Amino acid sequence: MRRRDLLAQSAEGTSAARALEPSSGWTAPLNDVDVSYSDQSEFSGCDNLTSKITSSTDGSYLAEFLLAKGYEVHGIIRRASTFNTARIQHLYADPKSHRQGRMKLHYGDMTDSSCLVKIISTVKPSEIYNLAAQSHVKVSFDLSEYTAEVDAVGTLRLLDAIRTSGLDKQVKFYQASTSELYGKVQEVPQKETTPFYPRSPYACAKLYGYWIVVNYREAYNMFACNGILFNHESPRRGESFVTRKITRSVSKIALGQLECLELGNLDSKRDWGHARDYVEAMWLMLQQSEPEDFVIATGETHSVREFVEAAFGHIGKEIVWEGAGESEVGKEKGTGVVRVKINPKYFRPTEVDLLLGDPSKAKEKFGWTPKVTFKELVKDMMDSDLELMKKNPAA
């Protein structure tokens, strides 16, 4: 039997995907495309398995993962003047004509309850992966209301759409929570029981999403899980996020297309993993007999400064730091050329200094551990951006 998945995009774009094996799921936006999966098992008692996913970077990796398992994936994409599906272009039956095979796209939006009900009622997913979000922390301070509308209320709309469609006893629901919930951290490392202290409108919106999932799980006996994922990167990461900004800029410097990179807080520390590893954990959460919340992380932390040094190291350059505060610069050893500057415009109004996750529960419950190391992650992103900039310097 083939699975049906539903994929939905994030705030930047929404898509849904459905797979026809055990059951299907539905998800929100993934940059321009989000993915939902369907997967139906003894939990739902249905013939088809469907799940839904909403996300940007994660959605494309999740779609690949589910398609490899035999799912039929349905994505939800927002209407826009341009059809931006670059991250999933390779998943079409015919990428040039956008002919759809086991991955299908539907127009929809996380701010429109009626379209969510219509899609879920039609696809009848068993698994829904909600990755849709306005996920840029700095942007959330400027677009706080919109962030809440998509990240917080959007999650509620999705849960209510499942109930309105009469699928609350069939669907397994995955909510993409975030390590930003911990914000001003109360303990190190952070685990499932660590108190939350959000430090941005994005984190506050995600906090609502987290608790409404818990509430619906307890109030309506829904199979609903929160995946508290720490930072996970990849070559498909959005260009405005710091890791991708670093690898793009360092690649341009290596090719003589750029002289200097501007960043904000170099000493912020994050637990960075690879998105490909993390989508497997999402799926594993929904294969358990009971719904639970899990921290997904590598268990080690690195600063933005370390990421910069690793990226330059990949192109054979060593950075020497001089000065302090806003006057600090990073110079190329040997030449003295300034390669990194501090720009205060990239500082957050409230900073999150350290995030370090404890993924031991996921390892104990379903055997998940990260496969890609920090060094391998940086290499993967650098190799990809070097190739991209060689082909298209204006990218």
mmCIF file of C-alpha atoms in Angstrom:
data_model
loop_
_atom_site.group_PDB
_atom_site.id
_atom_site.type_symbol
_atom_site.label_atom_id
_atom_site.label_comp_id
_atom_site.label_asym_id
_atom_site.label_seq_id
_atom_site.Cartn_x
_atom_site.Cartn_y
_atom_site.Cartn_z
ATOM 1 C CA MET A 1 0.000 0.000 0.000
ATOM 2 C CA ARG A 2 1.312 3.452 -0.802
ATOM 3 C CA ARG A 3 1.370 6.270 1.736
ATOM 4 C CA ARG A 4 -0.086 9.667 1.194
ATOM 5 C CA ASP A 5 1.664 12.750 2.552
ATOM 6 C CA LEU A 6 0.695 16.373 2.659
ATOM 7 C CA LEU A 7 3.339 19.081 2.545
ATOM 8 C CA ALA A 8 2.735 22.737 3.347
ATOM 9 C CA GLN A 9 4.990 25.723 3.057
ATOM 10 C CA SER A 10 5.960 28.361 5.585
ATOM 11 C CA ALA A 11 5.214 32.035 5.828
ATOM 12 C CA GLU A 12 7.331 32.720 2.788
ATOM 13 C CA GLY A 13 5.322 30.139 0.846
ATOM 14 C CA THR A 14 2.982 27.291 1.631
ATOM 15 C CA SER A 15 2.689 23.790 0.285
ATOM 16 C CA ALA A 16 1.124 20.529 1.264
ATOM 17 C CA ALA A 17 1.936 16.944 0.470
ATOM 18 C CA ARG A 18 0.140 13.652 0.735
ATOM 19 C CA ALA A 19 1.353 10.081 0.551
ATOM 20 C CA LEU A 20 -0.700 7.009 -0.179
ATOM 21 C CA GLU A 21 0.763 4.250 1.894
ATOM 22 C CA PRO A 22 -0.570 3.809 5.406
ATOM 23 C CA SER A 23 -1.985 7.313 5.839
ATOM 24 C CA SER A 24 -1.371 10.940 5.014
ATOM 25 C CA GLY A 25 -0.494 14.098 6.802
ATOM 26 C CA TRP A 26 -0.566 17.769 6.125
ATOM 27 C CA THR A 27 1.944 20.525 6.751
ATOM 28 C CA ALA A 28 2.442 24.267 6.416
ATOM 29 C CA PRO A 29 4.942 26.459 4.555
ATOM 30 C CA LEU A 30 8.525 25.631 3.794
ATOM 31 C CA ASN A 31 9.984 28.829 2.435
ATOM 32 C CA ASP A 32 8.084 28.646 -0.786
ATOM 33 C CA VAL A 33 6.891 25.140 -0.229
ATOM 34 C CA ASP A 34 5.794 23.132 2.739
ATOM 35 C CA VAL A 35 5.294 19.442 2.806
ATOM 36 C CA SER A 36 2.723 17.245 4.444
ATOM 37 C CA TYR A 37 2.830 13.521 4.640
ATOM 38 C CA SER A 38 0.120 10.969 5.017
ATOM 39 C CA ASP A 39 0.612 7.811 6.932
ATOM 40 C CA GLN A 40 -2.139 5.755 8.367
ATOM 41 C CA SER A 41 -1.545 2.845 10.671
ATOM 42 C CA GLU A 42 -3.304 0.969 13.443
ATOM 43 C CA PHE A 43 -3.669 4.362 15.092
ATOM 44 C CA SER A 44 -6.230 5.530 12.556
ATOM 45 C CA GLY A 45 -7.589 2.278 11.253
ATOM 46 C CA CYS A 46 -7.719 3.729 7.735
ATOM 47 C CA ASP A 47 -6.436 2.320 4.479
ATOM 48 C CA ASN A 48 -4.314 5.317 3.576
ATOM 49 C CA LEU A 49 -1.603 7.064 5.548
ATOM 50 C CA THR A 50 -1.366 10.828 5.141
ATOM 51 C CA SER A 51 0.778 13.464 6.791
ATOM 52 C CA LYS A 52 1.165 17.203 6.405
ATOM 53 C CA ILE A 53 4.341 19.266 6.668
ATOM 54 C CA THR A 54 4.856 23.017 6.751
ATOM 55 C CA SER A 55 8.374 24.349 6.403
ATOM 56 C CA SER A 56 11.061 25.923 4.265
ATOM 57 C CA THR A 57 14.365 24.123 4.316
ATOM 58 C CA ASP A 58 12.997 21.183 6.280
ATOM 59 C CA GLY A 59 10.064 20.634 3.940
ATOM 60 C CA SER A 60 12.218 19.708 0.963
ATOM 61 C CA TYR A 61 14.307 17.262 2.991
ATOM 62 C CA LEU A 62 11.192 15.809 4.588
ATOM 63 C CA ALA A 63 9.563 15.385 1.178
ATOM 64 C CA GLU A 64 12.634 13.518 -0.055
ATOM 65 C CA PHE A 65 12.634 11.350 3.052
ATOM 66 C CA LEU A 66 8.965 10.424 2.726
ATOM 67 C CA LEU A 67 9.082 9.843 -1.006
ATOM 68 C CA ALA A 68 11.973 7.438 -0.446
ATOM 69 C CA LYS A 69 9.709 5.533 1.943
ATOM 70 C CA GLY A 70 7.005 5.208 -0.688
ATOM 71 C CA TYR A 71 4.797 8.111 0.358
ATOM 72 C CA GLU A 72 2.807 10.242 -2.027
ATOM 73 C CA VAL A 73 3.526 13.803 -0.944
ATOM 74 C CA HIS A 74 1.129 16.727 -1.250
ATOM 75 C CA GLY A 75 2.395 20.245 -0.700
ATOM 76 C CA ILE A 76 0.593 23.496 -0.015
ATOM 77 C CA ILE A 77 1.993 26.552 -1.741
ATOM 78 C CA ARG A 78 0.883 30.153 -1.402
ATOM 79 C CA ARG A 79 -0.201 32.020 -4.501
ATOM 80 C CA ALA A 80 2.386 34.568 -5.596
ATOM 81 C CA SER A 81 3.469 36.396 -8.747
ATOM 82 C CA THR A 82 6.350 33.957 -9.163
ATOM 83 C CA PHE A 83 6.334 30.178 -8.730
ATOM 84 C CA ASN A 84 9.207 29.704 -6.300
ATOM 85 C CA THR A 85 9.748 25.986 -5.833
ATOM 86 C CA ALA A 86 13.510 25.752 -6.289
ATOM 87 C CA ARG A 87 14.043 23.577 -3.211
ATOM 88 C CA ILE A 88 11.712 20.868 -4.501
ATOM 89 C CA GLN A 89 12.266 21.279 -8.237
ATOM 90 C CA HIS A 90 14.152 17.984 -8.406
ATOM 91 C CA LEU A 91 11.202 16.104 -6.883
ATOM 92 C CA TYR A 92 8.854 16.673 -9.819
ATOM 93 C CA ALA A 93 8.304 13.807 -12.265
ATOM 94 C CA ASP A 94 9.438 16.344 -14.888
ATOM 95 C CA PRO A 95 11.261 19.357 -13.326
ATOM 96 C CA LYS A 96 11.108 21.360 -16.577
ATOM 97 C CA SER A 97 7.350 21.172 -17.039
ATOM 98 C CA HIS A 98 6.504 20.885 -13.307
ATOM 99 C CA ARG A 99 4.643 17.676 -14.132
ATOM 100 C CA GLN A 100 3.704 16.114 -10.829
ATOM 101 C CA GLY A 101 4.304 12.500 -9.918
ATOM 102 C CA ARG A 102 4.094 11.247 -6.330
ATOM 103 C CA MET A 103 4.520 14.841 -5.111
ATOM 104 C CA LYS A 104 1.575 17.146 -5.694
ATOM 105 C CA LEU A 105 1.132 20.832 -4.839
ATOM 106 C CA HIS A 106 -2.026 22.670 -3.750
ATOM 107 C CA TYR A 107 -2.616 26.382 -3.216
ATOM 108 C CA GLY A 108 -3.318 27.343 0.389
ATOM 109 C CA ASP A 109 -2.314 29.556 3.297
ATOM 110 C CA MET A 110 -1.866 29.190 7.056
ATOM 111 C CA THR A 111 -3.909 32.346 7.603
ATOM 112 C CA ASP A 112 -6.999 30.900 5.860
ATOM 113 C CA SER A 113 -8.960 28.378 7.929
ATOM 114 C CA SER A 114 -11.343 27.446 5.114
ATOM 115 C CA CYS A 115 -8.570 26.358 2.768
ATOM 116 C CA LEU A 116 -6.951 24.266 5.491
ATOM 117 C CA VAL A 117 -10.234 22.477 6.191
ATOM 118 C CA LYS A 118 -10.787 21.899 2.467
ATOM 119 C CA ILE A 119 -7.308 20.469 1.880
ATOM 120 C CA ILE A 120 -7.330 18.240 4.938
ATOM 121 C CA SER A 121 -10.850 16.992 4.202
ATOM 122 C CA THR A 122 -9.822 16.152 0.643
ATOM 123 C CA VAL A 123 -6.457 14.568 1.392
ATOM 124 C CA LYS A 124 -7.593 12.868 4.602
ATOM 125 C CA PRO A 125 -4.092 12.625 6.040
ATOM 126 C CA SER A 126 -3.017 10.420 8.904
ATOM 127 C CA GLU A 127 0.174 12.374 9.578
ATOM 128 C CA ILE A 128 0.555 16.135 9.509
ATOM 129 C CA TYR A 129 3.908 17.880 9.840
ATOM 130 C CA ASN A 130 3.448 21.568 10.594
ATOM 131 C CA LEU A 131 6.670 23.352 9.683
ATOM 132 C CA ALA A 132 5.026 26.529 8.435
ATOM 133 C CA ALA A 133 6.275 29.712 10.070
ATOM 134 C CA GLN A 134 7.671 33.183 9.769
ATOM 135 C CA SER A 135 10.878 31.785 11.206
ATOM 136 C CA HIS A 136 13.325 34.693 11.119
ATOM 137 C CA VAL A 137 13.886 35.884 14.697
ATOM 138 C CA LYS A 138 15.136 39.384 13.811
ATOM 139 C CA VAL A 139 12.270 39.920 11.349
ATOM 140 C CA SER A 140 9.742 38.958 14.022
ATOM 141 C CA PHE A 141 10.506 42.185 15.908
ATOM 142 C CA ASP A 142 9.394 44.171 12.838
ATOM 143 C CA LEU A 143 6.532 41.847 11.852
ATOM 144 C CA SER A 144 5.353 40.761 15.276
ATOM 145 C CA GLU A 145 1.629 40.624 14.471
ATOM 146 C CA TYR A 146 2.155 38.681 11.258
ATOM 147 C CA THR A 147 4.521 36.288 13.035
ATOM 148 C CA ALA A 148 1.857 35.596 15.661
ATOM 149 C CA GLU A 149 -0.817 35.177 12.980
ATOM 150 C CA VAL A 150 1.146 32.475 11.152
ATOM 151 C CA ASP A 151 3.207 30.785 13.866
ATOM 152 C CA ALA A 152 0.716 30.859 16.743
ATOM 153 C CA VAL A 153 -2.808 31.157 15.342
ATOM 154 C CA GLY A 154 -1.822 29.195 12.237
ATOM 155 C CA THR A 155 -1.087 26.185 14.426
ATOM 156 C CA LEU A 156 -4.476 26.548 16.106
ATOM 157 C CA ARG A 157 -6.189 26.760 12.703
ATOM 158 C CA LEU A 158 -4.477 23.574 11.639
ATOM 159 C CA LEU A 159 -5.497 21.672 14.763
ATOM 160 C CA ASP A 160 -9.079 22.904 14.475
ATOM 161 C CA ALA A 161 -9.132 21.988 10.776
ATOM 162 C CA ILE A 162 -8.238 18.422 11.730
ATOM 163 C CA ARG A 163 -11.128 18.314 14.212
ATOM 164 C CA THR A 164 -13.570 20.018 11.825
ATOM 165 C CA SER A 165 -12.688 17.413 9.195
ATOM 166 C CA GLY A 166 -13.484 14.653 11.685
ATOM 167 C CA LEU A 167 -9.950 13.272 11.526
ATOM 168 C CA ASP A 168 -8.793 13.983 15.072
ATOM 169 C CA LYS A 169 -8.732 10.255 15.900
ATOM 170 C CA GLN A 170 -6.873 9.375 12.694
ATOM 171 C CA VAL A 171 -4.270 12.077 12.228
ATOM 172 C CA LYS A 172 -0.876 12.078 13.899
ATOM 173 C CA PHE A 173 0.262 15.696 14.176
ATOM 174 C CA TYR A 174 3.836 17.005 14.352
ATOM 175 C CA GLN A 175 4.469 20.591 15.456
ATOM 176 C CA ALA A 176 7.825 22.194 14.719
ATOM 177 C CA SER A 177 8.758 23.860 17.990
ATOM 178 C CA THR A 178 12.075 25.627 18.462
ATOM 179 C CA SER A 179 15.005 25.966 20.832
ATOM 180 C CA GLU A 180 14.251 29.711 20.853
ATOM 181 C CA LEU A 181 11.562 28.826 23.413
ATOM 182 C CA TYR A 182 14.362 28.550 25.978
ATOM 183 C CA GLY A 183 15.638 32.066 25.199
ATOM 184 C CA LYS A 184 17.200 33.339 28.408
ATOM 185 C CA VAL A 185 18.183 29.826 29.378
ATOM 186 C CA GLN A 186 17.359 28.593 32.866
ATOM 187 C CA GLU A 187 19.643 25.542 32.739
ATOM 188 C CA VAL A 188 22.351 24.022 30.546
ATOM 189 C CA PRO A 189 21.838 21.824 28.636
ATOM 190 C CA GLN A 190 18.180 22.352 27.791
ATOM 191 C CA LYS A 191 15.870 19.336 27.840
ATOM 192 C CA GLU A 192 12.140 18.656 27.610
ATOM 193 C CA THR A 193 11.544 19.757 31.218
ATOM 194 C CA THR A 194 13.621 22.961 31.098
ATOM 195 C CA PRO A 195 11.475 26.087 31.777
ATOM 196 C CA PHE A 196 10.840 28.315 28.758
ATOM 197 C CA TYR A 197 11.865 31.987 28.654
ATOM 198 C CA PRO A 198 11.207 33.312 25.107
ATOM 199 C CA ARG A 199 13.112 36.422 24.016
ATOM 200 C CA SER A 200 11.486 37.393 20.705
ATOM 201 C CA PRO A 201 8.032 37.715 19.123
ATOM 202 C CA TYR A 202 8.923 34.607 17.106
ATOM 203 C CA ALA A 203 9.650 32.593 20.234
ATOM 204 C CA CYS A 204 6.507 33.897 21.956
ATOM 205 C CA ALA A 205 4.380 32.865 18.970
ATOM 206 C CA LYS A 206 6.020 29.452 18.949
ATOM 207 C CA LEU A 207 5.364 29.154 22.684
ATOM 208 C CA TYR A 208 1.638 29.486 21.998
ATOM 209 C CA GLY A 209 1.966 26.858 19.287
ATOM 210 C CA TYR A 210 3.724 24.517 21.702
ATOM 211 C CA TRP A 211 1.112 24.823 24.441
ATOM 212 C CA ILE A 212 -1.920 24.641 22.135
ATOM 213 C CA VAL A 213 -0.554 21.324 20.848
ATOM 214 C CA VAL A 214 -0.192 20.063 24.419
ATOM 215 C CA ASN A 215 -3.679 21.334 25.254
ATOM 216 C CA TYR A 216 -5.358 19.654 22.271
ATOM 217 C CA ARG A 217 -3.490 16.444 23.027
ATOM 218 C CA GLU A 218 -4.831 16.422 26.571
ATOM 219 C CA ALA A 219 -8.289 17.874 25.893
ATOM 220 C CA TYR A 220 -9.209 15.900 22.773
ATOM 221 C CA ASN A 221 -6.905 12.889 23.036
ATOM 222 C CA MET A 222 -5.193 13.825 19.770
ATOM 223 C CA PHE A 223 -1.896 12.266 18.738
ATOM 224 C CA ALA A 224 0.019 15.558 18.700
ATOM 225 C CA CYS A 225 3.754 16.008 19.321
ATOM 226 C CA ASN A 226 6.140 18.933 19.668
ATOM 227 C CA GLY A 227 9.605 18.538 18.218
ATOM 228 C CA ILE A 228 11.807 21.079 20.014
ATOM 229 C CA LEU A 229 14.448 21.272 17.318
ATOM 230 C CA PHE A 230 17.661 23.156 17.904
ATOM 231 C CA ASN A 231 19.288 24.997 14.989
ATOM 232 C CA HIS A 232 19.559 22.803 11.919
ATOM 233 C CA GLU A 233 21.221 24.060 8.773
ATOM 234 C CA SER A 234 21.921 22.914 5.219
ATOM 235 C CA PRO A 235 22.854 24.267 1.783
ATOM 236 C CA ARG A 236 19.122 24.973 1.337
ATOM 237 C CA ARG A 237 18.981 27.351 4.305
ATOM 238 C CA GLY A 238 17.529 30.776 3.521
ATOM 239 C CA GLU A 239 20.085 33.400 2.520
ATOM 240 C CA SER A 240 19.148 35.791 5.330
ATOM 241 C CA PHE A 241 20.008 33.301 8.095
ATOM 242 C CA VAL A 242 23.440 33.770 9.634
ATOM 243 C CA THR A 243 24.960 30.395 8.725
ATOM 244 C CA ARG A 244 24.001 30.684 5.062
ATOM 245 C CA LYS A 245 25.035 34.329 5.012
ATOM 246 C CA ILE A 246 28.464 33.241 6.236
ATOM 247 C CA THR A 247 28.959 30.426 3.718
ATOM 248 C CA ARG A 248 27.687 32.528 0.797
ATOM 249 C CA SER A 249 29.899 35.482 1.702
ATOM 250 C CA VAL A 250 33.018 33.410 2.374
ATOM 251 C CA SER A 251 32.500 31.634 -0.951
ATOM 252 C CA LYS A 252 32.293 34.999 -2.704
ATOM 253 C CA ILE A 253 35.471 36.121 -0.920
ATOM 254 C CA ALA A 254 37.248 32.957 -2.061
ATOM 255 C CA LEU A 255 36.260 33.697 -5.671
ATOM 256 C CA GLY A 256 37.177 37.396 -5.516
ATOM 257 C CA GLN A 257 33.551 38.526 -5.711
ATOM 258 C CA LEU A 258 33.426 40.127 -2.236
ATOM 259 C CA GLU A 259 35.954 41.599 0.166
ATOM 260 C CA CYS A 260 34.256 41.707 3.554
ATOM 261 C CA LEU A 261 31.427 40.088 5.525
ATOM 262 C CA GLU A 262 29.278 42.019 8.035
ATOM 263 C CA LEU A 263 27.751 40.254 11.044
ATOM 264 C CA GLY A 264 26.153 41.005 14.415
ATOM 265 C CA ASN A 265 26.899 39.147 17.650
ATOM 266 C CA LEU A 266 29.871 36.846 17.033
ATOM 267 C CA ASP A 267 29.673 35.237 20.460
ATOM 268 C CA SER A 268 26.135 33.848 20.280
ATOM 269 C CA LYS A 269 26.383 30.086 20.715
ATOM 270 C CA ARG A 270 24.080 27.588 19.054
ATOM 271 C CA ASP A 271 23.624 23.830 18.856
ATOM 272 C CA TRP A 272 23.904 23.367 15.078
ATOM 273 C CA GLY A 273 22.933 20.164 13.259
ATOM 274 C CA HIS A 274 22.043 19.158 9.690
ATOM 275 C CA ALA A 275 18.423 19.422 8.518
ATOM 276 C CA ARG A 276 18.628 16.033 6.798
ATOM 277 C CA ASP A 277 19.262 14.338 10.152
ATOM 278 C CA TYR A 278 16.464 16.233 11.863
ATOM 279 C CA VAL A 279 13.641 15.353 9.453
ATOM 280 C CA GLU A 280 14.214 11.690 10.277
ATOM 281 C CA ALA A 281 13.590 12.537 13.938
ATOM 282 C CA MET A 282 10.317 14.260 13.007
ATOM 283 C CA TRP A 283 9.088 11.127 11.281
ATOM 284 C CA LEU A 284 10.234 8.853 14.106
ATOM 285 C CA MET A 285 8.211 10.871 16.636
ATOM 286 C CA LEU A 286 5.013 10.016 14.775
ATOM 287 C CA GLN A 287 5.862 6.323 14.595
ATOM 288 C CA GLN A 288 5.702 5.929 18.380
ATOM 289 C CA SER A 289 2.773 4.309 20.169
ATOM 290 C CA GLU A 290 2.083 7.384 22.327
ATOM 291 C CA PRO A 291 2.470 11.115 21.553
ATOM 292 C CA GLU A 292 5.318 12.851 23.389
ATOM 293 C CA ASP A 293 7.469 15.959 23.032
ATOM 294 C CA PHE A 294 11.168 15.621 22.206
ATOM 295 C CA VAL A 295 14.295 17.777 22.110
ATOM 296 C CA ILE A 296 16.278 17.172 18.913
ATOM 297 C CA ALA A 297 19.846 18.477 19.054
ATOM 298 C CA THR A 298 23.498 17.480 18.651
ATOM 299 C CA GLY A 299 24.465 18.018 22.278
ATOM 300 C CA GLU A 300 27.316 20.397 21.439
ATOM 301 C CA THR A 301 27.442 24.144 20.927
ATOM 302 C CA HIS A 302 29.504 26.472 18.717
ATOM 303 C CA SER A 303 29.658 30.256 18.438
ATOM 304 C CA VAL A 304 29.021 32.322 15.325
ATOM 305 C CA ARG A 305 32.723 33.170 15.517
ATOM 306 C CA GLU A 306 33.609 29.464 15.302
ATOM 307 C CA PHE A 307 31.327 29.051 12.300
ATOM 308 C CA VAL A 308 33.101 31.947 10.568
ATOM 309 C CA GLU A 309 36.513 30.454 11.335
ATOM 310 C CA ALA A 310 35.454 27.031 10.056
ATOM 311 C CA ALA A 311 34.090 28.508 6.820
ATOM 312 C CA PHE A 312 37.276 30.466 6.134
ATOM 313 C CA GLY A 313 39.319 27.415 7.084
ATOM 314 C CA HIS A 314 37.544 25.503 4.320
ATOM 315 C CA ILE A 315 39.037 27.883 1.733
ATOM 316 C CA GLY A 316 42.477 27.819 3.353
ATOM 317 C CA LYS A 317 42.296 31.155 5.149
ATOM 318 C CA GLU A 318 42.828 31.844 8.850
ATOM 319 C CA ILE A 319 41.066 34.729 10.561
ATOM 320 C CA VAL A 320 42.799 36.760 13.280
ATOM 321 C CA TRP A 321 40.543 38.858 15.508
ATOM 322 C CA GLU A 322 41.413 42.391 16.597
ATOM 323 C CA GLY A 323 39.581 44.975 18.684
ATOM 324 C CA ALA A 324 36.467 44.558 20.807
ATOM 325 C CA GLY A 325 32.732 45.199 20.696
ATOM 326 C CA GLU A 326 31.436 47.004 17.638
ATOM 327 C CA SER A 327 35.015 47.848 16.626
ATOM 328 C CA GLU A 328 36.138 44.229 16.396
ATOM 329 C CA VAL A 329 37.306 43.007 13.001
ATOM 330 C CA GLY A 330 38.492 39.717 11.587
ATOM 331 C CA LYS A 331 41.608 39.965 9.435
ATOM 332 C CA GLU A 332 43.012 37.429 7.030
ATOM 333 C CA LYS A 333 46.266 36.101 8.450
ATOM 334 C CA GLY A 334 49.219 36.902 6.238
ATOM 335 C CA THR A 335 47.591 39.670 4.215
ATOM 336 C CA GLY A 336 45.959 41.727 6.973
ATOM 337 C CA VAL A 337 42.881 42.274 4.789
ATOM 338 C CA VAL A 338 39.736 42.865 6.863
ATOM 339 C CA ARG A 339 37.315 40.054 6.059
ATOM 340 C CA VAL A 340 34.778 40.410 8.899
ATOM 341 C CA LYS A 341 33.212 43.540 10.406
ATOM 342 C CA ILE A 342 30.577 44.087 13.078
ATOM 343 C CA ASN A 343 27.398 45.907 12.053
ATOM 344 C CA PRO A 344 25.077 46.855 14.960
ATOM 345 C CA LYS A 345 22.024 46.663 12.685
ATOM 346 C CA TYR A 346 22.255 42.879 12.973
ATOM 347 C CA PHE A 347 21.987 42.898 16.774
ATOM 348 C CA ARG A 348 18.708 41.631 18.225
ATOM 349 C CA PRO A 349 16.798 43.823 20.721
ATOM 350 C CA THR A 350 16.988 40.884 23.153
ATOM 351 C CA GLU A 351 19.779 38.404 22.536
ATOM 352 C CA VAL A 352 19.830 34.670 23.173
ATOM 353 C CA ASP A 353 23.394 33.949 24.212
ATOM 354 C CA LEU A 354 23.592 30.170 24.520
ATOM 355 C CA LEU A 355 21.532 27.223 23.304
ATOM 356 C CA LEU A 356 22.648 23.646 23.950
ATOM 357 C CA GLY A 357 20.225 20.748 23.700
ATOM 358 C CA ASP A 358 20.103 17.394 25.464
ATOM 359 C CA PRO A 359 18.742 14.827 22.938
ATOM 360 C CA SER A 360 19.060 11.846 25.291
ATOM 361 C CA LYS A 361 15.291 11.203 25.438
ATOM 362 C CA ALA A 362 15.081 10.812 21.642
ATOM 363 C CA LYS A 363 18.031 8.435 21.706
ATOM 364 C CA GLU A 364 16.507 6.346 24.480
ATOM 365 C CA LYS A 365 12.955 6.273 23.062
ATOM 366 C CA PHE A 366 13.591 5.677 19.360
ATOM 367 C CA GLY A 367 17.343 5.492 18.854
ATOM 368 C CA TRP A 368 17.867 8.817 17.098
ATOM 369 C CA THR A 369 21.352 10.353 17.037
ATOM 370 C CA PRO A 370 22.782 13.004 14.672
ATOM 371 C CA LYS A 371 25.036 11.696 11.905
ATOM 372 C CA VAL A 372 26.547 14.918 10.509
ATOM 373 C CA THR A 373 29.242 16.663 12.581
ATOM 374 C CA PHE A 374 29.689 20.431 12.862
ATOM 375 C CA LYS A 375 32.756 20.301 10.605
ATOM 376 C CA GLU A 376 30.895 18.214 8.015
ATOM 377 C CA LEU A 377 27.938 20.608 8.118
ATOM 378 C CA VAL A 378 30.140 23.619 7.353
ATOM 379 C CA LYS A 379 31.886 21.692 4.568
ATOM 380 C CA ASP A 380 28.569 20.699 2.986
ATOM 381 C CA MET A 381 27.325 24.287 2.984
ATOM 382 C CA MET A 382 30.636 25.705 1.748
ATOM 383 C CA ASP A 383 30.997 23.199 -1.093
ATOM 384 C CA SER A 384 27.460 23.978 -2.223
ATOM 385 C CA ASP A 385 27.858 27.763 -2.125
ATOM 386 C CA LEU A 386 31.272 27.681 -3.810
ATOM 387 C CA GLU A 387 29.700 25.764 -6.683
ATOM 388 C CA LEU A 388 26.721 28.133 -6.749
ATOM 389 C CA MET A 389 28.873 31.286 -6.863
ATOM 390 C CA LYS A 390 31.097 29.852 -9.593
ATOM 391 C CA LYS A 391 28.048 29.293 -11.788
ATOM 392 C CA ASN A 392 26.252 32.510 -10.869
ATOM 393 C CA PRO A 393 28.242 35.281 -9.119
ATOM 394 C CA ALA A 394 25.058 37.344 -8.792
ATOM 395 C CA ALA A 395 23.284 34.632 -6.797
#
